[in-house]
């Protein structure tokens, strides 16, 4: 007589512990009869939620589930290929990771609500209150000056943080909550549908096979496993989009001057060049993070330069005409001298541009291919996708990680609601609301950012004229500017 599975998650722990015992017994049977052979009879361990991927999206979902009394008792496993304790953030370290993100106030509020922001290393985050954005071809610009709260404090547009600071905070928060089964340094090797056997019915449950021979059965399998998501592949969910043929060059840099931005609002700078935008975003003190989207060939050149030439190229990117910059990209060395000469012969608005950078942190220059992808849906039977597994966006508006946090907030809310009304959390009935809430919102953002990239990739012609008119017009219309500020802030 096959054993049917309980319908409510709270029954899972009781049933699964019975099966865990059976699993141990059968393993010892194999070790007695076949000591040298590989076969291990593995029964799946049963979980309410198996989350593949311990990046910001996965960890924030699990923290949100554990932080809420309604979902705190779910039986949860996290599978992560990397060592989660490999690079804990060091509060006193003077070096900064080159992987940083700007978190919108909406994201920071969510992290506060789930108790994670208290664990952030506060000396390593940097809020900014103003933005300078300009077109490198037409010279038209838009400046987002700080608006102030009723108490006179400048509003925060976004907060810069190293991604490792965020994941360390989320892990620290999880450590304070009822424990989940964390399986890091462990890779998912396969996922298949379960079957009905003599003693249990796991038909249509995803069974996740790990590289340590364990198998996990998931009432709900969460794919927070990044752009190449194995969970998305298992669920057969198509992901559409295109590669931009651009790489995002990142680096941690030192900015000239003792008090960069310390006497006024901290400012983020972004200049649109025909190859893509170059942005300098403030970190604490005189440190900033660079994100320069450019062609793979130019990215390769930038990575090959000496520190002095790289610094000159970054300073040139914010100052020289695109044609001069193109010339510098044809050189293999000597950029520092060439920039010094060209800078002296170029007129630019020094109030709008960042101070020069004076140093680049050793080993911090790297690049990442940029692409746009969107999954057709975020849900399948007993499957939910979130973060980069569901969508990948051009970094020009700093939205990718924020979208992942938005997904985590939404999915945790809908799981909680489903439990409260007795729905099976893996059913489409329970997951539909999550897909409905997030998909179209994210799709609109992906479309806007994609069009901005295309609009600013034109180096000449009527498009340049039209976009400069548009930027100048927006700059003069206060209500439109505040609308854009609110969008950037995630409000
Ligand atoms: C240059 C650049 C700048 C950016 N700047 C910003 C910004 O300013 N603001 C912003 O909001 N976003 C930004 N982003 C985007 C942001 O970095 C990503 O959206 C975010 O890191 C994705 O987080 P995630 O948790 O969804 O995925 P990931 O961080 O990719 O995590 C996925 C995890 O799944 C694990 N995994 C995958 N496969 C397996 C497997 N088979 N078994 C076990 N584990 C597995 C991986 O090890 C990984 O840890 C930027 C991106 C780039 C490239």
Coordinates of C-alpha atoms and ligand atoms in Angstrom, one line a residue:
X1 CA 0.0 0.0 0.0
X2 CA 1.8 3.2 -1.1
X3 CA 2.2 5.9 1.5
X4 CA 0.6 9.1 0.3
X5 CA 2.3 12.3 1.2
X6 CA 0.8 14.7 3.7
X7 CA -0.7 17.8 2.2
X8 CA 0.5 20.3 4.8
X9 CA 4.1 21.3 5.2
X10 CA 4.1 21.0 9.0
X11 CA 3.7 17.3 8.6
X12 CA 6.9 17.0 6.5
X13 CA 9.4 16.9 9.3
X14 CA 7.7 14.0 11.0
X15 CA 7.4 11.9 7.8
X16 CA 10.9 12.8 6.6
X17 CA 12.6 11.8 9.8
X18 CA 11.0 8.4 9.3
X19 CA 12.5 8.3 5.9
X20 CA 15.9 9.6 7.0
X21 CA 16.1 6.5 9.3
X22 CA 15.3 4.2 6.4
X23 CA 17.9 6.0 4.3
X24 CA 20.6 5.4 7.0
X25 CA 19.7 1.8 7.3
X26 CA 19.8 1.1 3.6
X27 CA 23.2 2.8 3.3
X28 CA 24.7 0.6 6.0
X29 CA 23.2 -2.4 4.1
X30 CA 25.2 -1.3 1.0
X31 CA 28.4 -0.8 3.0
X32 CA 28.1 -4.3 4.4
X33 CA 27.5 -6.1 1.2
X34 CA 29.5 -4.1 -1.3
X35 CA 32.4 -2.4 0.6
X36 CA 34.3 -1.5 -2.5
X37 CA 31.5 -0.8 -4.9
X38 CA 30.2 2.7 -5.5
X39 CA 26.4 2.1 -5.5
X40 CA 24.5 3.8 -2.7
X41 CA 20.8 3.3 -2.4
X42 CA 19.7 6.9 -1.7
X43 CA 16.3 7.9 -0.6
X44 CA 15.4 11.5 -0.9
X45 CA 15.3 13.6 2.1
X46 CA 12.1 15.6 2.1
X47 CA 11.9 19.4 2.5
X48 CA 9.2 22.0 2.2
X49 CA 11.6 24.4 0.4
X50 CA 14.9 23.5 -1.4
X51 CA 16.6 26.6 -2.5
X52 CA 19.5 26.2 -5.0
X53 CA 21.7 29.3 -4.9
X54 CA 23.1 31.2 -1.9
X55 CA 23.6 34.6 -3.6
X56 CA 21.7 37.7 -2.5
X57 CA 18.4 36.6 -3.9
X58 CA 18.4 33.1 -2.4
X59 CA 19.7 34.2 1.0
X60 CA 17.2 37.1 1.3
X61 CA 14.3 34.8 0.5
X62 CA 15.4 32.3 3.2
X63 CA 15.9 35.1 5.7
X64 CA 12.5 36.5 5.0
X65 CA 10.9 33.0 5.4
X66 CA 12.7 32.4 8.7
X67 CA 12.0 35.9 10.0
X68 CA 8.2 35.6 9.7
X69 CA 6.4 33.5 12.4
X70 CA 4.0 32.2 9.7
X71 CA 6.8 30.6 7.7
X72 CA 9.5 30.1 10.4
X73 CA 8.7 26.3 10.8
X74 CA 9.1 25.3 7.2
X75 CA 11.7 22.6 6.6
X76 CA 14.3 24.3 4.4
X77 CA 17.5 23.3 2.6
X78 CA 20.0 25.6 0.9
X79 CA 22.3 24.2 -1.7
X80 CA 25.2 26.4 -2.8
X81 CA 28.2 25.4 -5.0
X82 CA 30.6 27.8 -3.4
X83 CA 32.0 28.1 0.2
X84 CA 29.7 30.6 1.9
X85 CA 32.3 31.5 4.5
X86 CA 35.1 31.9 1.9
X87 CA 35.3 35.7 2.0
X88 CA 33.6 37.0 5.1
X89 CA 33.5 40.8 5.1
X90 CA 36.2 42.4 7.3
X91 CA 34.9 45.6 8.8
X92 CA 38.4 47.1 9.3
X93 CA 39.8 46.1 5.9
X94 CA 40.9 49.1 3.8
X95 CA 40.3 47.2 0.5
X96 CA 36.9 46.9 -1.2
X97 CA 35.5 44.1 -3.3
X98 CA 35.0 45.1 -7.0
X99 CA 31.5 43.6 -7.0
X100 CA 29.3 46.3 -5.5
X101 CA 25.7 47.2 -6.0
X102 CA 23.6 50.2 -5.4
X103 CA 20.6 49.3 -3.2
X104 CA 17.4 51.3 -3.6
X105 CA 15.8 52.6 -0.4
X106 CA 13.0 50.1 -1.1
X107 CA 15.6 47.3 -0.9
X108 CA 17.2 48.6 2.3
X109 CA 13.7 48.8 3.9
X110 CA 13.1 45.2 3.0
X111 CA 16.5 44.1 4.4
X112 CA 15.6 46.1 7.6
X113 CA 12.2 44.4 7.9
X114 CA 13.7 40.9 7.8
X115 CA 16.4 41.9 10.3
X116 CA 19.4 41.6 7.9
X117 CA 20.4 45.3 7.7
X118 CA 21.4 45.3 11.4
X119 CA 24.2 42.8 10.4
X120 CA 25.6 45.0 7.6
X121 CA 29.0 46.3 8.2
X122 CA 27.9 49.9 8.4
X123 CA 31.4 51.4 7.9
X124 CA 31.5 49.8 4.5
X125 CA 28.3 51.1 3.0
X126 CA 27.9 54.5 1.3
X127 CA 24.6 56.2 0.7
X128 CA 24.5 58.9 -2.0
X129 CA 22.1 61.7 -2.4
X130 CA 22.8 63.2 -5.9
X131 CA 23.4 62.0 -9.5
X132 CA 25.1 63.6 -12.5
X133 CA 24.2 61.9 -15.8
X134 CA 25.3 63.2 -19.1
X135 CA 25.6 62.3 -22.8
X136 CA 29.2 62.0 -23.9
X137 CA 28.3 62.8 -27.6
X138 CA 25.9 65.7 -27.4
X139 CA 27.0 67.0 -24.0
X140 CA 23.4 67.4 -22.8
X141 CA 23.0 66.5 -19.2
X142 CA 20.6 65.9 -16.3
X143 CA 21.5 66.5 -12.7
X144 CA 19.6 65.0 -9.9
X145 CA 20.2 67.3 -6.9
X146 CA 19.4 66.0 -3.5
X147 CA 15.8 66.5 -2.3
X148 CA 15.4 66.9 1.4
X149 CA 13.2 65.3 4.0
X150 CA 11.0 67.5 6.2
X151 CA 13.8 67.5 8.8
X152 CA 16.2 68.9 6.2
X153 CA 18.3 65.7 5.8
X154 CA 19.1 65.0 2.1
X155 CA 17.1 62.0 0.7
X156 CA 19.1 58.9 -0.1
X157 CA 18.9 58.0 -3.8
X158 CA 20.6 54.6 -3.2
X159 CA 23.2 53.0 -0.9
X160 CA 26.4 51.4 -2.3
X161 CA 27.4 48.1 -0.7
X162 CA 29.8 45.3 -1.6
X163 CA 27.8 42.2 -2.5
X164 CA 29.8 40.2 0.0
X165 CA 28.8 42.7 2.8
X166 CA 25.2 42.0 1.9
X167 CA 25.5 38.2 1.7
X168 CA 27.6 38.1 5.0
X169 CA 24.8 40.1 6.7
X170 CA 22.1 37.7 5.4
X171 CA 24.1 34.7 6.6
X172 CA 24.6 36.3 10.0
X173 CA 20.9 37.0 10.2
X174 CA 20.1 33.4 9.2
X175 CA 22.4 32.2 12.0
X176 CA 20.3 34.0 14.5
X177 CA 17.1 32.3 13.3
X178 CA 15.9 28.7 13.6
X179 CA 18.4 26.8 11.6
X180 CA 18.1 25.7 8.0
X181 CA 20.1 22.9 6.4
X182 CA 22.9 24.7 4.6
X183 CA 24.8 22.6 2.1
X184 CA 27.5 24.8 0.7
X185 CA 30.5 23.6 -1.3
X186 CA 27.9 21.3 -2.8
X187 CA 26.7 21.3 -6.4
X188 CA 23.4 20.2 -7.9
X189 CA 24.3 17.5 -10.4
X190 CA 20.8 16.7 -11.6
X191 CA 17.1 17.3 -11.0
X192 CA 14.4 14.9 -12.0
X193 CA 10.8 14.2 -11.2
X194 CA 10.1 11.8 -8.3
X195 CA 8.1 8.6 -8.6
X196 CA 5.6 6.7 -6.6
X197 CA 7.3 3.8 -4.9
X198 CA 6.1 1.1 -2.5
X199 CA 6.2 3.3 0.5
X200 CA 6.0 6.9 -0.7
X201 CA 4.5 8.9 -3.4
X202 CA 6.8 11.6 -4.7
X203 CA 5.4 11.7 -8.2
X204 CA 5.8 15.2 -9.7
X205 CA 8.0 16.3 -6.8
X206 CA 11.4 17.6 -8.0
X207 CA 14.2 15.4 -6.7
X208 CA 17.6 17.3 -6.5
X209 CA 20.7 15.1 -6.8
X210 CA 23.8 16.5 -5.2
X211 CA 27.4 15.8 -5.9
X212 CA 27.7 14.1 -2.4
X213 CA 25.1 11.5 -3.4
X214 CA 22.4 13.1 -1.3
X215 CA 19.0 13.5 -2.9
X216 CA 16.5 16.2 -1.8
X217 CA 12.8 16.1 -2.5
X218 CA 11.2 19.5 -2.7
X219 CA 7.6 20.5 -2.1
X220 CA 8.8 23.8 -3.6
X221 CA 12.1 24.0 -5.5
X222 CA 13.4 27.6 -5.6
X223 CA 15.9 28.5 -8.4
X224 CA 18.0 31.3 -7.1
X225 CA 20.9 29.8 -9.0
X226 CA 21.9 32.7 -11.2
X227 CA 21.9 33.4 -15.0
X228 CA 22.6 29.8 -16.0
X229 CA 20.0 28.4 -13.6
X230 CA 19.9 24.5 -13.6
X231 CA 16.5 24.8 -11.9
X232 CA 15.1 26.8 -14.8
X233 CA 16.5 24.2 -17.2
X234 CA 14.9 21.4 -15.3
X235 CA 11.5 23.2 -15.3
X236 CA 11.8 23.7 -19.1
X237 CA 11.2 27.4 -18.8
X238 CA 12.5 29.3 -21.8
X239 CA 14.6 32.4 -21.1
X240 CA 14.7 34.9 -23.9
X241 CA 16.9 37.9 -24.7
X242 CA 20.2 38.8 -26.3
X243 CA 23.8 39.4 -25.6
X244 CA 24.8 43.1 -25.8
X245 CA 28.3 42.3 -27.1
X246 CA 29.5 44.5 -24.2
X247 CA 31.5 43.7 -21.1
X248 CA 31.1 45.5 -17.8
X249 CA 34.6 46.4 -16.6
X250 CA 34.7 46.9 -12.8
X251 CA 37.4 48.2 -10.5
X252 CA 37.9 49.7 -7.1
X253 CA 39.6 53.1 -7.4
X254 CA 40.9 55.9 -5.2
X255 CA 39.7 59.4 -5.9
X256 CA 41.9 62.4 -5.7
X257 CA 41.5 65.0 -2.9
X258 CA 41.2 64.5 0.8
X259 CA 37.5 65.1 1.1
X260 CA 35.9 63.7 -2.0
X261 CA 32.2 64.4 -1.5
X262 CA 32.6 64.8 2.3
X263 CA 31.5 68.4 2.3
X264 CA 28.3 68.0 0.4
X265 CA 26.0 65.4 -0.9
X266 CA 27.7 62.2 -2.1
X267 CA 27.2 61.9 -5.8
X268 CA 27.1 59.1 -8.4
X269 CA 28.4 60.0 -11.9
X270 CA 27.5 58.3 -15.2
X271 CA 28.5 59.4 -18.7
X272 CA 26.9 57.7 -21.7
X273 CA 29.5 56.9 -24.4
X274 CA 28.6 55.3 -27.7
X275 CA 30.1 52.0 -26.5
X276 CA 28.1 52.1 -23.3
X277 CA 27.9 54.1 -20.0
X278 CA 30.9 54.6 -17.6
X279 CA 29.9 55.1 -14.0
X280 CA 31.7 56.1 -10.8
X281 CA 29.8 55.3 -7.6
X282 CA 31.0 56.4 -4.2
X283 CA 32.2 54.0 -1.5
X284 CA 33.3 55.2 2.0
X285 CA 36.1 57.8 2.2
X286 CA 37.9 58.4 -1.0
X287 CA 37.1 55.1 -2.6
X288 CA 34.7 54.5 -5.5
X289 CA 33.6 51.6 -7.6
X290 CA 33.9 51.8 -11.4
X291 CA 31.5 50.1 -13.8
X292 CA 32.4 50.8 -17.5
X293 CA 30.3 49.0 -20.1
X294 CA 32.3 48.7 -23.4
X295 CA 33.0 46.3 -26.2
X296 CA 34.8 43.0 -25.4
X297 CA 37.9 44.2 -27.3
X298 CA 38.1 47.5 -25.4
X299 CA 37.5 45.7 -22.1
X300 CA 40.4 43.4 -22.9
X301 CA 42.6 46.4 -23.6
X302 CA 41.6 48.1 -20.4
X303 CA 42.5 44.9 -18.4
X304 CA 45.9 44.7 -20.1
X305 CA 47.1 48.2 -19.2
X306 CA 49.5 49.2 -16.5
X307 CA 47.9 50.9 -13.4
X308 CA 49.0 54.4 -14.6
X309 CA 47.5 53.9 -18.1
X310 CA 44.3 52.4 -16.7
X311 CA 43.9 55.4 -14.4
X312 CA 44.5 57.7 -17.3
X313 CA 41.8 55.9 -19.4
X314 CA 39.2 56.2 -16.6
X315 CA 39.9 59.9 -16.2
X316 CA 39.8 60.3 -20.0
X317 CA 36.4 58.5 -20.1
X318 CA 34.8 61.2 -18.0
X319 CA 36.5 64.1 -19.8
X320 CA 37.6 63.6 -23.4
X321 CA 35.6 63.6 -26.6
X322 CA 34.5 60.1 -27.8
X323 CA 36.8 60.5 -30.8
X324 CA 39.8 61.1 -28.6
X325 CA 38.9 58.2 -26.4
X326 CA 38.7 56.0 -29.5
X327 CA 42.2 57.0 -30.4
X328 CA 43.4 56.1 -26.9
X329 CA 41.9 52.7 -27.3
X330 CA 44.1 52.1 -30.3
X331 CA 47.3 52.5 -28.1
X332 CA 48.9 49.6 -26.3
X333 CA 50.7 51.8 -23.7
X334 CA 51.5 55.5 -23.0
X335 CA 47.9 56.5 -22.2
X336 CA 48.9 58.6 -19.2
X337 CA 51.1 61.0 -21.3
X338 CA 48.6 61.1 -24.2
X339 CA 45.7 61.9 -21.8
X340 CA 47.6 64.6 -20.1
X341 CA 48.2 66.3 -23.5
X342 CA 44.6 65.9 -24.8
X343 CA 43.1 67.0 -21.5
X344 CA 44.9 70.3 -21.7
X345 CA 43.3 70.9 -25.1
X346 CA 39.7 69.8 -24.2
X347 CA 37.0 72.0 -22.8
X348 CA 34.7 70.2 -20.3
X349 CA 32.3 71.2 -17.5
X350 CA 34.4 70.5 -14.5
X351 CA 31.5 71.0 -12.1
X352 CA 29.6 68.1 -13.6
X353 CA 32.4 65.5 -13.6
X354 CA 33.9 63.5 -10.8
X355 CA 37.3 64.3 -9.3
X356 CA 40.1 62.4 -11.0
X357 CA 41.0 59.0 -9.8
X358 CA 44.5 58.6 -8.5
X359 CA 44.9 54.9 -7.9
X360 CA 43.4 51.5 -8.7
X361 CA 43.3 48.7 -6.1
X362 CA 45.5 45.8 -7.0
X363 CA 43.7 42.9 -8.6
X364 CA 40.4 44.7 -8.7
X365 CA 40.0 45.1 -12.4
X366 CA 37.7 42.5 -13.9
X367 CA 35.0 42.3 -16.5
X368 CA 31.6 40.5 -17.0
X369 CA 29.7 39.9 -20.2
X370 CA 26.5 41.8 -20.3
X371 CA 23.2 40.3 -21.5
X372 CA 19.5 40.7 -21.2
X373 CA 17.4 37.7 -20.5
X374 CA 13.9 37.2 -19.2
X375 CA 12.3 33.9 -18.3
X376 CA 8.8 33.3 -19.9
X377 CA 7.4 32.7 -16.5
X378 CA 8.9 32.5 -12.9
X379 CA 6.9 29.4 -11.9
X380 CA 6.4 25.8 -12.9
X381 CA 4.9 22.9 -11.0
X382 CA 6.7 23.0 -7.6
X383 CA 9.2 25.4 -9.0
X384 CA 9.8 29.2 -8.5
X385 CA 12.6 31.2 -10.0
X386 CA 14.0 34.5 -8.6
X387 CA 16.9 36.8 -9.1
X388 CA 19.2 36.4 -12.1
X389 CA 17.7 32.9 -12.7
X390 CA 14.5 34.7 -13.7
X391 CA 16.0 37.9 -15.3
X392 CA 19.3 39.4 -16.2
X393 CA 19.5 43.2 -16.9
X394 CA 22.1 45.6 -18.2
X395 CA 23.8 47.3 -15.1
X396 CA 23.4 50.8 -16.4
X397 CA 20.5 51.5 -14.0
X398 CA 21.9 49.4 -11.1
X399 CA 18.7 47.3 -10.9
X400 CA 19.6 43.6 -11.1
X401 CA 20.1 42.8 -7.5
X402 CA 17.3 45.1 -6.4
X403 CA 14.9 43.2 -8.7
X404 CA 16.1 39.9 -7.0
X405 CA 15.4 41.4 -3.6
X406 CA 11.9 42.4 -4.8
X407 CA 11.3 38.9 -6.0
X408 CA 12.4 37.5 -2.6
X409 CA 10.1 39.8 -0.8
X410 CA 7.1 38.9 -3.0
X411 CA 7.7 35.1 -3.0
X412 CA 8.0 35.1 0.8
X413 CA 4.8 37.0 1.1
X414 CA 2.9 34.7 -1.2
X415 CA 4.3 31.5 0.5
X416 CA 3.1 33.0 3.8
X417 CA -0.3 33.7 2.5
X418 CA -0.7 30.2 0.9
X419 CA 0.2 28.6 4.3
X420 CA -2.3 30.7 6.1
X421 CA -5.1 29.6 3.8
X422 CA -4.0 26.0 3.7
X423 CA -2.7 25.9 0.1
X424 CA 0.1 23.6 -1.0
X425 CA 3.0 26.0 -1.4
X426 CA 4.3 24.2 -4.4
X427 CA 1.1 24.3 -6.4
X428 CA 0.5 26.7 -9.3
X429 CA -2.5 27.9 -7.3
X430 CA -0.1 29.2 -4.6
X431 CA 2.6 30.5 -7.0
X432 CA 0.5 32.3 -9.6
X433 CA 0.2 35.4 -7.4
X434 CA 4.0 35.7 -7.2
X435 CA 4.4 35.4 -10.9
X436 CA 1.6 37.9 -11.5
X437 CA 3.2 40.4 -9.1
X438 CA 6.8 40.3 -10.3
X439 CA 6.9 39.3 -13.9
X440 CA 5.3 42.4 -15.5
X441 CA 7.0 44.8 -13.1
X442 CA 10.4 43.3 -14.0
X443 CA 9.6 43.1 -17.7
X444 CA 8.8 46.9 -17.7
X445 CA 12.2 47.6 -16.1
X446 CA 14.1 45.3 -18.4
X447 CA 12.5 47.0 -21.4
X448 CA 13.3 50.5 -20.2
X449 CA 16.9 49.7 -19.5
X450 CA 17.3 47.8 -22.8
X451 CA 15.9 50.8 -24.7
X452 CA 18.2 53.2 -22.8
X453 CA 21.2 51.1 -23.8
X454 CA 20.1 51.2 -27.4
X455 CA 19.2 54.9 -27.4
X456 CA 22.6 55.8 -26.1
X457 CA 24.6 53.5 -28.3
X458 CA 24.1 55.8 -31.3
X459 CA 27.2 57.9 -31.8
X460 CA 25.7 60.3 -34.4
X461 CA 22.6 61.3 -36.4
X462 CA 19.1 62.3 -35.4
X463 CA 18.9 60.0 -32.5
X464 CA 21.7 61.9 -30.8
X465 CA 19.8 65.2 -31.4
X466 CA 16.5 63.8 -30.2
X467 CA 18.0 62.3 -27.0
X468 CA 19.9 65.5 -26.1
X469 CA 16.6 67.4 -26.5
X470 CA 15.0 64.8 -24.3
X471 CA 17.6 65.0 -21.6
X472 CA 17.7 68.8 -21.6
X473 CA 13.9 68.9 -21.4
X474 CA 13.8 66.4 -18.5
X475 CA 16.4 68.5 -16.7
X476 CA 14.2 71.5 -16.9
X477 CA 11.0 69.8 -15.8
X478 CA 11.1 69.4 -12.0
X479 CA 8.2 67.0 -11.8
X480 CA 9.7 64.7 -14.4
X481 CA 13.0 64.7 -12.6
X482 CA 11.4 63.8 -9.3
X483 CA 9.5 61.0 -11.1
X484 CA 12.9 59.6 -12.3
X485 CA 14.4 60.0 -8.9
X486 CA 11.6 58.0 -7.4
X487 CA 12.1 55.3 -10.0
X488 CA 15.8 55.1 -9.3
X489 CA 15.0 54.9 -5.6
X490 CA 12.7 52.0 -6.1
X491 CA 9.7 53.9 -4.5
Ligands
LIG1 C1 29.1 44.8 -13.7 C2 27.9 44.6 -12.9 C3 27.4 45.6 -12.0 C4 26.2 45.4 -11.3 N1 25.7 46.5 -10.5 C5 24.5 46.3 -9.9 C6 24.0 47.4 -9.1 O1 24.6 48.5 -8.9 N2 22.8 47.2 -8.5 C7 22.1 46.0 -8.7 O2 20.9 45.9 -8.1 N3 22.6 45.0 -9.4 C8 23.8 45.1 -10.0 N4 24.3 44.1 -10.8 C9 23.5 42.8 -10.9 C10 23.7 41.9 -9.6 O3 25.1 41.8 -9.4 C11 23.0 40.6 -9.8 O4 21.7 40.8 -10.3 C12 23.0 39.8 -8.5 O5 24.3 39.6 -8.0 C13 22.3 38.4 -8.8 O6 22.1 37.8 -7.6 P1 21.5 36.3 -7.5 O7 21.4 35.9 -6.1 O8 20.2 36.3 -8.3 O9 22.4 35.4 -8.4 P2 24.0 35.0 -8.1 O10 24.6 36.1 -7.3 O11 24.5 34.7 -9.4 O12 23.9 33.7 -7.2 C14 23.6 32.4 -7.8 C15 24.2 31.4 -6.9 O13 23.8 30.1 -7.3 C16 24.9 29.2 -7.2 N5 24.7 28.1 -8.1 C17 24.6 28.1 -9.5 N6 24.5 26.9 -10.0 C18 24.6 26.0 -9.0 C19 24.6 24.6 -8.9 N7 24.5 23.8 -10.0 N8 24.7 24.0 -7.6 C20 24.8 24.8 -6.5 N9 24.9 26.2 -6.6 C21 24.7 26.8 -7.8 C22 26.1 30.1 -7.5 O14 27.3 29.5 -6.9 C23 25.8 31.4 -7.0 O15 26.3 31.6 -5.7 C24 25.5 44.2 -11.5 C25 25.9 43.2 -12.3 C26 27.1 43.4 -13.0 C27 27.6 42.3 -13.9

